[in-house]
Amino acid sequence: MNTKTPLPEGRARARRLQLNLPVVSLATYVGLALLWLLDLWNWSAWHAPAAAAGTDSELDRLGLVPLCSGLVAALILLLPARWIRLEVRAWLTALLSLALTVFAVTTHLLPEEWSFLELACMLILLVRVCRTTTPPAVVVALVVTLGAAVIVLPYRWWGDPLWPGNFAMFLTLAAAGAVALGCYLRSLDARRARAVVAVREGERMELARDLHDFIAHHVTGIVVQADAARAVLPIAPDQIDPILENIRKAGMETLDSMRRLVRVLREEENRTLRPGELVPQLAKMVSDFSSGGEQDASLHLGTAARATKLAPEVETSVQRVVQEALTNVRRHAPGATVAVRVDAEDDRLRVEVRNSAPRERSAVPAGGRGGFGIVGLRERVEAVEGTLETGSTADGGWRVTAVFPVLSTAVEGSPA
């Protein structure tokens, strides 16, 4: 009998919040095509007869301008995201539309028309900006500029003093509706992200419980076999070796399970700190930090640092220091550049994360109150016999320096 296992609450919520993106995209394309056909019909109704009769004036010939403006707006809207960023296409569309409106009103050289396709593209861009753009200042600037371009579209009817004002009121409501829709979709995205995090957290906790049971099973077996060995020793000493071998295997399996358990429990933000992978992990952290394009970070690894051998708990502590320092820079020092240096000298590994002064002064000093916290970070470093120092720099930035013990250093010229 086929029975369905009910989904966990978080997973069900994430599934309910998913939008059918192919259907939405198809509906958008069809709607834009219909609007352009409406623009084409409008042009053919007003200008095509004059062109066919050979009596078209300059305004009739310029009737193609609304058709072209709509097509240009649609082209900018539908370009692949890897070619042009959303903020750039929003600025481009809004400024071109405003320039065309100002030209029509001031020169009276364009026919009294505006493109429905152009209007729809700007409303869609309004929705997308409110949904996905992150810097608040950029969002406000784009919303104001796009909203103004939408509202003043009817003023291209420069010959009628009444109609533009009435349509402008209607388009104000349309722009407000687009902003509201974008904010609503933004809240849905945030809820979806939280639901996904809850699902992953639940899966990790479930795996941790399973591993706990597995470990408990093996430890119980070890205890039972140890008792059996003590009981068998006076009677049959030759049977001790197989029992000890079973105990050894069970112990190895238990250690493997414990390592997996610790890795699962220490996973944070979908990133597990792995011993033995210090250099690639640090490179990935710095690369991920710079990938957003808003802040730059560089990584310098000394030759001696690459050749050092660290205890596993020290390696993960080094990664945690860099991770926490970069998180604090992003949170408290927007726009600052970051330099991460890792050097080794005199059996000590020195890790320094230094950032410049932020572009905008924050009320909380960079590197101050992070999610892990400097106090907790210092406790972690000192637990592995290291030291941690933090403080401001001469140029107004912040510095985090940690020094860790080294197990051994490879001989110069060795393959290590």
Short mmCIF file of C-alpha atoms in Angstrom, two decimals:
data_model
loop_
_atom_site.label_atom_id
_atom_site.label_comp_id
_atom_site.label_asym_id
_atom_site.label_seq_id
_atom_site.Cartn_x
_atom_site.Cartn_y
_atom_site.Cartn_z
CA MET A 1 0.00 0.00 0.00
CA ASN A 2 1.40 3.39 -1.03
CA THR A 3 1.09 5.90 1.78
CA LYS A 4 2.29 9.50 1.79
CA THR A 5 4.43 10.69 4.64
CA PRO A 6 3.28 14.12 5.74
CA LEU A 7 5.77 16.89 5.07
CA PRO A 8 7.32 18.74 8.01
CA GLU A 9 5.74 22.11 8.68
CA GLY A 10 8.73 24.12 7.44
CA ARG A 11 9.04 22.11 4.21
CA ALA A 12 5.32 22.35 3.51
CA ARG A 13 5.44 26.11 4.06
CA ALA A 14 8.40 26.44 1.68
CA ARG A 15 6.53 24.46 -0.97
CA ARG A 16 3.37 26.56 -0.57
CA LEU A 17 5.40 29.76 -1.03
CA GLN A 18 6.97 28.65 -4.31
CA LEU A 19 5.79 30.49 -7.43
CA ASN A 20 5.37 28.74 -10.74
CA LEU A 21 8.06 30.79 -12.47
CA PRO A 22 7.68 29.36 -16.02
CA VAL A 23 3.95 30.19 -16.02
CA VAL A 24 4.62 33.72 -14.73
CA SER A 25 7.33 34.27 -17.35
CA LEU A 26 5.12 33.00 -20.16
CA ALA A 27 2.24 35.23 -19.03
CA THR A 28 4.62 38.22 -18.93
CA TYR A 29 5.85 37.60 -22.47
CA VAL A 30 2.31 37.16 -23.80
CA GLY A 31 1.12 40.30 -22.02
CA LEU A 32 4.00 42.40 -23.38
CA ALA A 33 3.35 41.09 -26.90
CA LEU A 34 -0.35 42.01 -26.65
CA LEU A 35 0.51 45.51 -25.43
CA TRP A 36 2.86 46.04 -28.34
CA LEU A 37 0.10 44.89 -30.71
CA LEU A 38 -2.13 47.48 -29.02
CA ASP A 39 0.51 50.15 -29.69
CA LEU A 40 0.75 48.95 -33.28
CA TRP A 41 -3.03 49.11 -33.71
CA ASN A 42 -3.05 52.63 -32.25
CA TRP A 43 -0.37 53.73 -34.68
CA SER A 44 -2.14 52.15 -37.67
CA ALA A 45 -5.44 53.81 -36.71
CA TRP A 46 -3.98 57.32 -36.50
CA HIS A 47 -1.01 57.45 -38.87
CA ALA A 48 -1.21 54.60 -41.37
CA PRO A 49 -4.08 56.12 -43.48
CA ALA A 50 -2.17 59.36 -43.96
CA ALA A 51 0.97 57.45 -44.89
CA ALA A 52 -0.98 55.33 -47.41
CA ALA A 53 -2.55 58.43 -49.00
CA GLY A 54 0.77 60.25 -49.17
CA THR A 55 -0.52 63.14 -47.04
CA ASP A 56 1.41 62.28 -43.90
CA SER A 57 2.90 65.16 -42.02
CA GLU A 58 6.04 65.24 -39.88
CA LEU A 59 3.98 64.31 -36.81
CA ASP A 60 2.56 61.32 -38.67
CA ARG A 61 6.05 60.15 -39.56
CA LEU A 62 7.15 60.60 -35.95
CA GLY A 63 4.28 58.35 -34.87
CA LEU A 64 6.78 55.49 -34.91
CA VAL A 65 8.51 56.97 -31.86
CA PRO A 66 6.03 55.48 -29.32
CA LEU A 67 6.37 52.10 -31.03
CA CYS A 68 10.15 52.29 -30.82
CA SER A 69 10.17 53.51 -27.21
CA GLY A 70 8.05 50.53 -26.17
CA LEU A 71 10.29 48.09 -28.00
CA VAL A 72 13.44 49.62 -26.46
CA ALA A 73 11.93 49.40 -22.96
CA ALA A 74 10.94 45.76 -23.56
CA LEU A 75 14.42 44.95 -24.88
CA ILE A 76 16.05 46.46 -21.79
CA LEU A 77 13.62 44.59 -19.55
CA LEU A 78 14.11 41.19 -21.20
CA LEU A 79 17.89 41.25 -21.56
CA PRO A 80 19.56 38.40 -19.64
CA ALA A 81 20.54 39.30 -16.10
CA ARG A 82 24.17 38.33 -16.76
CA TRP A 83 24.41 41.08 -19.41
CA ILE A 84 23.05 44.01 -17.44
CA ARG A 85 22.13 44.41 -13.76
CA LEU A 86 18.58 45.18 -12.70
CA GLU A 87 19.56 48.55 -11.21
CA VAL A 88 21.24 49.62 -14.46
CA ARG A 89 18.29 48.64 -16.64
CA ALA A 90 15.87 50.40 -14.26
CA TRP A 91 17.92 53.62 -14.38
CA LEU A 92 18.26 53.38 -18.15
CA THR A 93 14.54 52.83 -18.79
CA ALA A 94 13.41 55.56 -16.38
CA LEU A 95 15.84 58.20 -17.67
CA LEU A 96 15.09 57.46 -21.34
CA SER A 97 11.36 57.70 -20.69
CA LEU A 98 11.71 60.96 -18.75
CA ALA A 99 13.91 62.42 -21.50
CA LEU A 100 11.37 61.49 -24.16
CA THR A 101 8.53 63.04 -22.13
CA VAL A 102 10.46 66.27 -21.54
CA PHE A 103 11.32 66.44 -25.25
CA ALA A 104 7.68 65.96 -26.26
CA VAL A 105 6.38 68.59 -23.84
CA THR A 106 9.01 71.23 -24.56
CA THR A 107 9.33 70.92 -28.35
CA HIS A 108 5.85 69.70 -29.44
CA LEU A 109 7.64 67.72 -32.18
CA LEU A 110 6.18 64.34 -31.21
CA PRO A 111 2.61 63.13 -31.70
CA GLU A 112 0.40 63.19 -28.62
CA GLU A 113 0.80 59.50 -27.85
CA TRP A 114 2.53 57.24 -25.36
CA SER A 115 3.35 53.55 -25.44
CA PHE A 116 1.39 51.07 -23.37
CA LEU A 117 4.31 48.64 -23.68
CA GLU A 118 6.71 51.25 -22.29
CA LEU A 119 4.36 51.83 -19.34
CA ALA A 120 4.07 48.11 -18.61
CA CYS A 121 7.86 47.63 -18.71
CA MET A 122 8.40 50.43 -16.20
CA LEU A 123 5.74 48.99 -13.87
CA ILE A 124 7.39 45.56 -14.08
CA LEU A 125 10.76 47.13 -13.29
CA LEU A 126 9.17 48.86 -10.31
CA VAL A 127 7.98 45.49 -9.01
CA ARG A 128 11.39 43.87 -9.54
CA VAL A 129 13.30 46.72 -7.90
CA CYS A 130 11.10 46.61 -4.81
CA ARG A 131 11.41 42.83 -4.70
CA THR A 132 15.13 42.21 -5.16
CA THR A 133 17.24 45.36 -4.86
CA THR A 134 18.99 45.49 -1.49
CA PRO A 135 20.61 48.88 -0.70
CA PRO A 136 17.75 51.00 0.72
CA ALA A 137 19.06 54.26 -0.78
CA VAL A 138 19.18 52.72 -4.26
CA VAL A 139 15.68 51.30 -3.85
CA VAL A 140 14.23 54.67 -2.85
CA ALA A 141 16.01 56.50 -5.68
CA LEU A 142 14.88 53.99 -8.29
CA VAL A 143 11.29 53.92 -7.02
CA VAL A 144 11.09 57.73 -7.14
CA THR A 145 12.63 57.95 -10.61
CA LEU A 146 10.61 55.10 -12.13
CA GLY A 147 7.43 56.33 -10.43
CA ALA A 148 7.97 59.85 -11.80
CA ALA A 149 8.56 58.46 -15.31
CA VAL A 150 5.31 56.50 -15.08
CA ILE A 151 3.23 59.37 -13.68
CA VAL A 152 4.33 61.98 -16.25
CA LEU A 153 3.74 59.72 -19.27
CA PRO A 154 0.29 61.22 -20.03
CA TYR A 155 1.81 64.71 -20.32
CA ARG A 156 3.06 63.71 -23.74
CA TRP A 157 -0.49 64.75 -24.69
CA TRP A 158 0.80 68.30 -24.74
CA GLY A 159 -2.17 69.72 -26.63
CA ASP A 160 -4.84 68.81 -24.05
CA PRO A 161 -4.74 70.53 -20.62
CA LEU A 162 -7.29 68.18 -18.95
CA TRP A 163 -6.59 64.59 -19.91
CA PRO A 164 -2.95 64.35 -18.72
CA GLY A 165 -3.86 65.24 -15.14
CA ASN A 166 -6.65 62.67 -14.99
CA PHE A 167 -4.46 59.90 -16.38
CA ALA A 168 -1.59 60.92 -14.12
CA MET A 169 -3.79 60.28 -11.08
CA PHE A 170 -4.62 56.82 -12.41
CA LEU A 171 -0.97 56.02 -13.13
CA THR A 172 -0.02 57.18 -9.63
CA LEU A 173 -2.27 54.45 -8.29
CA ALA A 174 -0.74 51.96 -10.75
CA ALA A 175 2.78 52.86 -9.62
CA ALA A 176 1.75 52.55 -5.97
CA GLY A 177 0.24 49.14 -6.72
CA ALA A 178 3.47 48.01 -8.40
CA VAL A 179 5.49 49.11 -5.35
CA ALA A 180 3.07 47.31 -3.03
CA LEU A 181 3.27 44.13 -5.13
CA GLY A 182 7.06 44.23 -5.12
CA CYS A 183 7.16 44.66 -1.34
CA TYR A 184 4.70 41.79 -0.92
CA LEU A 185 6.80 39.50 -3.12
CA ARG A 186 9.86 40.57 -1.14
CA SER A 187 8.15 39.47 2.07
CA LEU A 188 7.25 36.15 0.41
CA ASP A 189 10.89 35.64 -0.58
CA ALA A 190 11.99 36.33 2.99
CA ARG A 191 9.42 33.87 4.34
CA ARG A 192 10.53 31.28 1.79
CA ALA A 193 14.17 31.73 2.82
CA ARG A 194 13.25 31.32 6.48
CA ALA A 195 11.22 28.22 5.65
CA VAL A 196 14.16 26.70 3.74
CA VAL A 197 16.46 27.42 6.68
CA ALA A 198 13.95 25.77 9.02
CA VAL A 199 13.79 22.70 6.77
CA ARG A 200 17.58 22.40 6.64
CA GLU A 201 17.82 22.87 10.38
CA GLY A 202 15.23 20.15 10.91
CA GLU A 203 17.06 17.78 8.59
CA ARG A 204 20.35 18.41 10.38
CA MET A 205 18.76 17.84 13.78
CA GLU A 206 17.13 14.64 12.55
CA LEU A 207 20.48 13.40 11.21
CA ALA A 208 22.14 14.34 14.49
CA ARG A 209 19.58 12.30 16.42
CA ASP A 210 20.17 9.31 14.14
CA LEU A 211 23.93 9.58 14.59
CA HIS A 212 23.44 9.88 18.35
CA ASP A 213 21.48 6.63 18.38
CA PHE A 214 24.13 4.99 16.22
CA ILE A 215 26.91 6.10 18.57
CA ALA A 216 24.97 4.94 21.61
CA HIS A 217 24.48 1.53 19.95
CA HIS A 218 28.21 1.13 19.30
CA VAL A 219 29.23 2.31 22.76
CA THR A 220 26.81 -0.20 24.28
CA GLY A 221 28.36 -2.94 22.15
CA ILE A 222 31.83 -1.92 23.28
CA VAL A 223 30.81 -2.13 26.92
CA VAL A 224 29.16 -5.54 26.44
CA GLN A 225 32.20 -6.96 24.62
CA ALA A 226 34.56 -5.57 27.25
CA ASP A 227 32.53 -7.32 29.96
CA ALA A 228 32.60 -10.50 27.89
CA ALA A 229 36.38 -10.28 27.55
CA ARG A 230 36.78 -9.97 31.30
CA ALA A 231 34.55 -13.00 31.80
CA VAL A 232 36.33 -15.11 29.12
CA LEU A 233 39.89 -14.20 30.09
CA PRO A 234 40.28 -16.79 32.95
CA ILE A 235 38.54 -19.54 30.97
CA ALA A 236 39.65 -19.10 27.32
CA PRO A 237 42.44 -16.55 26.87
CA ASP A 238 42.72 -17.44 23.19
CA GLN A 239 39.29 -15.90 22.57
CA ILE A 240 40.38 -12.44 23.76
CA ASP A 241 41.97 -11.31 20.46
CA PRO A 242 38.74 -11.57 18.38
CA ILE A 243 36.85 -9.71 21.09
CA LEU A 244 39.46 -6.95 21.21
CA GLU A 245 39.38 -6.70 17.41
CA ASN A 246 35.60 -6.26 17.50
CA ILE A 247 36.00 -3.60 20.18
CA ARG A 248 38.59 -1.79 18.01
CA LYS A 249 36.28 -1.82 14.95
CA ALA A 250 33.34 -0.61 17.00
CA GLY A 251 35.49 2.16 18.44
CA MET A 252 36.61 3.30 14.97
CA GLU A 253 33.01 3.34 13.72
CA THR A 254 32.00 5.30 16.80
CA LEU A 255 34.71 7.90 16.18
CA ASP A 256 33.62 8.27 12.54
CA SER A 257 30.04 8.76 13.63
CA MET A 258 31.09 11.32 16.24
CA ARG A 259 33.03 13.29 13.62
CA ARG A 260 29.99 13.36 11.35
CA LEU A 261 27.80 14.36 14.27
CA VAL A 262 30.07 17.26 15.24
CA ARG A 263 30.27 18.41 11.61
CA VAL A 264 26.49 18.43 11.30
CA LEU A 265 25.94 20.25 14.58
CA ARG A 266 28.56 22.90 13.83
CA GLU A 267 27.26 23.69 10.37
CA GLU A 268 26.33 27.35 10.16
CA GLU A 269 24.86 29.21 7.20
CA ASN A 270 25.33 26.11 5.02
CA ARG A 271 29.10 26.25 5.57
CA THR A 272 30.93 23.63 7.60
CA LEU A 273 34.38 24.42 8.94
CA ARG A 274 36.56 21.50 7.87
CA PRO A 275 40.00 20.75 9.29
CA GLY A 276 42.66 19.96 6.71
CA GLU A 277 41.25 22.47 4.20
CA LEU A 278 42.52 25.75 5.66
CA VAL A 279 43.87 27.37 2.49
CA PRO A 280 40.90 26.61 0.18
CA GLN A 281 38.43 27.50 2.93
CA LEU A 282 40.05 30.90 3.54
CA ALA A 283 40.21 31.55 -0.20
CA LYS A 284 36.53 30.70 -0.55
CA MET A 285 35.56 32.98 2.36
CA VAL A 286 37.41 35.94 0.84
CA SER A 287 36.05 35.19 -2.64
CA ASP A 288 32.47 34.96 -1.36
CA PHE A 289 32.93 38.23 0.54
CA SER A 290 34.03 40.05 -2.62
CA SER A 291 31.54 38.39 -4.97
CA GLY A 292 28.76 40.88 -4.19
CA GLY A 293 30.78 43.69 -5.78
CA GLU A 294 30.10 46.12 -2.93
CA GLN A 295 33.31 45.44 -0.97
CA ASP A 296 36.77 44.24 -1.93
CA ALA A 297 38.88 41.78 0.04
CA SER A 298 42.35 40.37 -0.52
CA LEU A 299 44.07 37.31 0.95
CA HIS A 300 47.79 36.99 1.59
CA LEU A 301 49.14 33.59 2.67
CA GLY A 302 52.80 33.51 3.58
CA THR A 303 54.98 30.64 2.41
CA ALA A 304 55.67 29.60 5.98
CA ALA A 305 51.95 29.66 6.77
CA ARG A 306 51.22 27.29 3.89
CA ALA A 307 53.80 24.82 5.24
CA THR A 308 52.59 24.80 8.84
CA LYS A 309 50.74 21.92 10.40
CA LEU A 310 47.91 22.81 12.77
CA ALA A 311 45.74 20.81 15.09
CA PRO A 312 42.21 20.31 13.70
CA GLU A 313 40.65 22.48 16.40
CA VAL A 314 43.17 25.24 15.65
CA GLU A 315 42.40 25.13 11.92
CA THR A 316 38.68 25.52 12.52
CA SER A 317 39.39 28.33 14.99
CA VAL A 318 41.44 30.16 12.32
CA GLN A 319 38.56 29.82 9.89
CA ARG A 320 36.11 31.04 12.52
CA VAL A 321 38.20 34.15 13.26
CA VAL A 322 38.33 35.11 9.58
CA GLN A 323 34.66 34.29 9.07
CA GLU A 324 33.55 36.36 12.05
CA ALA A 325 35.80 39.29 11.14
CA LEU A 326 34.48 39.40 7.56
CA THR A 327 30.90 39.19 8.83
CA ASN A 328 31.49 42.13 11.15
CA VAL A 329 33.05 44.18 8.35
CA ARG A 330 30.06 43.60 6.09
CA ARG A 331 27.67 44.46 8.92
CA HIS A 332 29.39 47.47 10.46
CA ALA A 333 31.76 48.88 7.82
CA PRO A 334 29.91 49.17 4.49
CA GLY A 335 32.18 49.96 1.57
CA ALA A 336 35.40 49.24 3.46
CA THR A 337 38.22 47.27 1.85
CA VAL A 338 39.55 44.25 3.73
CA ALA A 339 42.99 42.62 3.86
CA VAL A 340 43.41 39.13 5.33
CA ARG A 341 47.00 38.11 6.14
CA VAL A 342 48.15 34.72 7.43
CA ASP A 343 51.84 34.35 8.35
CA ALA A 344 53.85 31.92 10.48
CA GLU A 345 56.92 32.74 12.57
CA ASP A 346 58.57 31.17 15.63
CA ASP A 347 56.12 28.27 15.90
CA ARG A 348 53.15 30.64 15.93
CA LEU A 349 50.54 31.31 13.23
CA ARG A 350 49.45 34.94 13.00
CA VAL A 351 46.08 35.77 11.43
CA GLU A 352 45.17 39.41 10.84
CA VAL A 353 41.98 40.82 9.32
CA ARG A 354 42.24 44.57 8.75
CA ASN A 355 39.61 46.82 7.13
CA SER A 356 39.75 50.45 6.08
CA ALA A 357 37.39 53.12 7.33
CA PRO A 358 33.78 52.61 6.18
CA ARG A 359 32.25 54.89 3.59
CA GLU A 360 29.39 55.61 5.98
CA ARG A 361 30.16 55.94 9.66
CA SER A 362 28.33 53.32 11.72
CA ALA A 363 27.18 53.84 15.29
CA VAL A 364 28.73 50.47 16.20
CA PRO A 365 32.48 50.07 15.53
CA ALA A 366 33.44 47.57 12.85
CA GLY A 367 34.20 44.22 14.38
CA GLY A 368 32.25 45.13 17.50
CA ARG A 369 29.02 43.29 18.07
CA GLY A 370 28.90 40.38 15.67
CA GLY A 371 26.62 37.38 15.71
CA PHE A 372 29.33 35.29 17.47
CA GLY A 373 30.76 38.22 19.40
CA ILE A 374 34.33 39.22 20.17
CA VAL A 375 34.02 37.88 23.72
CA GLY A 376 32.99 34.42 22.53
CA LEU A 377 35.61 34.52 19.78
CA ARG A 378 38.34 35.32 22.32
CA GLU A 379 37.20 32.40 24.49
CA ARG A 380 37.42 30.08 21.51
CA VAL A 381 40.92 31.26 20.58
CA GLU A 382 42.19 31.04 24.14
CA ALA A 383 40.73 27.53 24.45
CA VAL A 384 43.24 26.36 21.81
CA GLU A 385 46.10 28.24 23.56
CA GLY A 386 45.96 31.24 21.27
CA THR A 387 45.56 34.98 21.79
CA LEU A 388 43.17 37.50 20.22
CA GLU A 389 43.56 41.26 19.96
CA THR A 390 41.17 43.80 18.44
CA GLY A 391 41.33 47.55 18.04
CA SER A 392 41.01 50.53 15.73
CA THR A 393 43.65 51.49 13.19
CA ALA A 394 45.22 54.88 12.42
CA ASP A 395 43.13 55.33 9.27
CA GLY A 396 39.83 54.82 11.12
CA GLY A 397 39.41 51.15 10.31
CA TRP A 398 39.45 48.07 12.53
CA ARG A 399 41.88 45.23 13.12
CA VAL A 400 41.42 41.70 14.42
CA THR A 401 44.62 39.78 15.15
CA ALA A 402 44.80 36.17 16.39
CA VAL A 403 47.93 34.13 17.15
CA PHE A 404 47.76 30.33 17.26
CA PRO A 405 50.19 27.55 18.18
CA VAL A 406 51.72 25.47 15.39
CA LEU A 407 52.25 21.72 15.65
CA SER A 408 55.14 21.65 13.18
CA THR A 409 56.61 23.49 10.22
CA ALA A 410 57.82 21.77 7.07
CA VAL A 411 61.49 22.08 6.26
CA GLU A 412 62.17 24.68 3.58
CA GLY A 413 62.28 23.03 0.19
CA SER A 414 60.30 19.99 1.28
CA PRO A 415 57.16 19.04 -0.58
CA ALA A 416 54.94 19.74 2.42
#
